[in-house]
Amino acid sequence: MSEHRDGNALAGPLADIFTAEATTAQVRCRACGLSTTLAQLVVYGPEPGLVGRCPGCTEYVIRVATTPSGTWLDLGGATSFHFTSTVDVPIR
Amino acid sequence: MTGSRAETATAHTLSLRVDEWSGHLPGQHVDVRLTAPDGYQAVRSYSLAAPADDCVIEITVQRLPGGEVSAFLTDIAMIGDELEVRGPLGNWFVWDQDDPSPVLLVAGGSGVVPLMSMIRARDEADIQTPFHLIHSVRTPQDRIYGDELTRLAAQAGGPSVTWLYTRTAPPTETRPPGRLRQNDLDDGSSRTSGATPTCFICGPTGFVEEAANHLLAAGHHADRIRTERFGGR
Ligand SMILES: Cc1cc2nc3c(=O)[nH]c(=O)nc-3n(C[C@H](O)[C@H](O)[C@H](O)COP(=O)(O)OP(=O)(O)OC[C@H]3O[C@@H](n4cnc5c(N)ncnc54)[C@H](O)[C@@H]3O)c2cc1C
Ligand SMILES: [Zn+2]
């Protein structure tokens, strides 16, 4: 079994970029069309480069790399992101 | 860092005072960043172990053999040290305390940390939602939060708790030591009183995937299963 994690591990790196919480977003895979919660992506790689793969077809959906100069974000494997207001649990 | 206490021979709970903290949800985590004198940085995620006490938060770190960050946090970091912490993070692997559905919690090793946060939040808010925790550990000495869980489980309206031992079981235990089996979880689901439980599974990646497969095979719906993989095998 390989050493992957899941999209929960992307929360920190993506918090730098999105104002909305990213792990609850619905993301659609460009390769197979599967729509999934970002938290359920299969995430490989230690810092600084994380690759989130589709749980359906294993193609890459999103890549995030943090370098000293800043953060690189490659969303080329996704056709859409849907940030819903209802899925987010409010902070009490 | 304002405190460090041993939970087991290899797991330590660290208390961290943060500049500003507006609270968090049970199940959320923080990212801890360490910077070496030469500028090399390492970032790892650690689940918040309990509801915040003002601006003091707690994480519980399991030392891993050869682990870069976990060994530093458990063995080298001292009270007074400054750590870089970002959070709270992640809104998906969280328990919504307004949801009345029973909850089945399945943990492998340090995967109990975010689930304990849910149990402590439930206790603090005095909520009676049925909770059942199944915690897989190697030996009785590896039970993180063992005394507190035993005490909570003994209270009226407390969570029910089952430990599964993979290497050495206490003499009173009838289940032979071994990895998670299908019927370990069948038993757990029947305790959540018939209603469809929300399931939270957390721990090393291999454990989480095995447990999720067992729950699916037992008829739990994928939509009701939330997982968090810590990495490793
Ligand atoms: C969202 C999230 C929350 C987390 N919460 C916690 C927490 O509350 N407490 C906690 O102790 N850890 C937690 N982790 C795991 C933590 O982030 C680190 O991966 C872990 O501490 C190992 O880091 P390291 O630098 O010590 O080991 P590394 O130097 O990265 O790795 C050392 C060796 O340990 C193996 N390894 C890495 N992770 C694990 C693992 N989880 N189990 C078994 N072997 C492993 C690696 O394969 C490698 O061989 C969490 C991870 C995520 C993604
Ligand atoms: Zn796909």
Coordinates of C-alpha atoms in Angstrom, one line a residue, chain B residues 8-156:
Chain B
T8 CA 1.8 6.6 26.2
A9 CA 5.5 5.7 25.7
T10 CA 5.4 7.2 22.2
A11 CA 2.5 9.7 22.1
H12 CA 2.7 13.2 23.7
T13 CA 0.1 15.9 24.0
L14 CA 1.4 19.4 23.4
S15 CA -0.4 22.5 24.6
L16 CA 0.2 25.5 22.4
R17 CA -0.8 29.0 23.1
V18 CA -1.7 30.8 19.9
D19 CA -1.9 34.5 19.4
E20 CA -5.5 34.6 18.2
W21 CA -7.9 31.7 18.2
S22 CA -11.6 32.0 17.4
G23 CA -12.4 28.4 18.2
H24 CA -12.6 25.3 16.0
L25 CA -14.8 22.4 15.1
P26 CA -14.1 18.8 16.4
G27 CA -12.1 17.0 13.7
Q28 CA -10.2 20.0 12.3
H29 CA -6.4 20.1 12.2
V30 CA -3.5 22.5 12.2
D31 CA -0.4 22.6 10.1
V32 CA 2.8 22.8 12.1
R33 CA 5.8 24.3 10.3
L34 CA 9.4 23.8 11.5
T35 CA 12.3 25.8 10.1
A36 CA 15.9 24.7 10.5
P37 CA 18.6 27.2 11.0
D38 CA 19.6 26.7 7.3
G39 CA 16.1 27.6 6.2
Y40 CA 15.0 24.0 5.5
Q41 CA 11.3 23.7 6.3
A42 CA 9.0 20.8 7.1
V43 CA 5.2 21.0 7.4
R44 CA 3.0 18.3 8.9
S45 CA -0.6 18.2 9.9
Y46 CA -1.8 17.5 13.4
S47 CA -5.4 17.1 14.5
L48 CA -6.7 19.3 17.3
A49 CA -7.2 17.0 20.2
A50 CA -9.8 18.9 22.2
P51 CA -12.0 22.0 22.2
A52 CA -9.8 25.2 22.6
D53 CA -9.4 26.6 26.1
D54 CA -9.3 30.3 25.2
C55 CA -6.1 30.6 23.1
V56 CA -4.6 27.3 24.2
I57 CA -5.0 24.4 21.8
E58 CA -3.8 20.8 22.1
I59 CA -2.4 18.3 19.7
T60 CA -1.3 14.8 20.3
V61 CA 1.7 13.5 18.4
Q62 CA 2.7 9.9 17.9
R63 CA 6.4 9.5 17.5
L64 CA 7.2 7.4 14.4
P65 CA 10.5 5.6 14.0
G66 CA 12.7 7.8 11.8
G67 CA 9.9 10.4 11.7
E68 CA 11.3 13.9 11.1
V69 CA 8.7 16.1 12.6
S70 CA 7.0 13.7 15.1
A71 CA 10.3 12.8 16.8
F72 CA 11.2 16.5 17.1
L73 CA 7.8 17.4 18.7
T74 CA 7.8 14.5 21.1
D75 CA 11.5 14.4 22.2
I76 CA 13.2 17.7 21.5
A77 CA 10.6 20.5 21.6
M78 CA 10.5 22.1 25.1
I79 CA 8.1 24.3 27.0
G80 CA 8.7 27.9 25.9
D81 CA 9.7 26.9 22.3
E82 CA 8.0 28.7 19.5
L83 CA 6.3 26.8 16.7
E84 CA 4.6 28.0 13.6
V85 CA 1.0 26.8 13.5
R86 CA -1.7 27.4 10.9
G87 CA -5.3 26.6 11.4
P88 CA -8.0 25.6 12.1
L89 CA -8.1 23.7 8.9
G90 CA -10.5 21.4 7.1
N91 CA -14.2 21.6 7.3
W92 CA -15.0 18.2 5.9
F93 CA -13.8 15.7 8.5
V94 CA -15.8 17.4 11.3
W95 CA -18.7 16.3 13.5
D96 CA -21.7 18.6 13.4
Q97 CA -23.1 18.6 16.9
D98 CA -26.5 19.6 15.6
D99 CA -26.8 16.4 13.6
P100 CA -28.7 13.9 15.8
S101 CA -27.5 10.8 13.8
P102 CA -25.6 8.2 15.9
V103 CA -21.9 8.3 15.3
L104 CA -19.5 5.4 14.7
L105 CA -15.9 6.3 15.3
V106 CA -13.1 4.0 14.0
A107 CA -9.5 4.8 14.9
G108 CA -6.2 3.2 14.2
G109 CA -3.4 4.3 16.6
S110 CA -3.1 8.1 16.6
G111 CA -6.2 8.3 14.4
V112 CA -8.0 8.6 17.7
V113 CA -6.9 12.2 18.1
P114 CA -9.6 14.0 16.0
L115 CA -12.2 11.5 17.2
M116 CA -11.3 12.3 20.8
S117 CA -11.9 15.9 19.9
M118 CA -15.5 15.0 18.8
I119 CA -16.0 12.9 22.0
R120 CA -14.7 15.8 24.2
A121 CA -16.9 18.3 22.4
R122 CA -19.9 16.1 22.9
D123 CA -19.1 15.8 26.6
E124 CA -18.5 19.5 27.0
A125 CA -21.8 20.4 25.3
D126 CA -23.6 17.7 27.2
I127 CA -25.1 16.2 24.1
Q128 CA -26.6 12.7 24.2
T129 CA -26.0 11.7 20.5
P130 CA -25.1 8.0 20.6
F131 CA -21.3 7.6 20.0
H132 CA -19.4 4.4 19.7
L133 CA -15.6 4.4 19.4
I134 CA -13.6 1.4 18.1
H135 CA -9.9 2.0 18.7
S136 CA -7.4 -0.4 17.2
V137 CA -4.1 -0.4 19.2
R138 CA -1.1 -2.7 19.4
T139 CA -1.1 -3.4 23.2
P140 CA -3.0 -2.1 26.2
Q141 CA -0.1 0.4 26.9
D142 CA -0.8 2.0 23.5
R143 CA -4.3 3.3 24.5
I144 CA -4.0 7.0 24.0
Y145 CA -6.5 8.8 26.3
G146 CA -7.2 5.3 27.8
D147 CA -8.1 6.5 31.3
E148 CA -10.3 9.4 30.2
L149 CA -12.2 7.1 27.7
T150 CA -12.7 4.5 30.4
R151 CA -14.1 7.2 32.7
L152 CA -16.4 8.8 30.0
A153 CA -17.6 5.3 28.9
A154 CA -18.6 4.5 32.5
Q155 CA -20.8 7.7 32.8
A156 CA -24.5 7.6 32.1

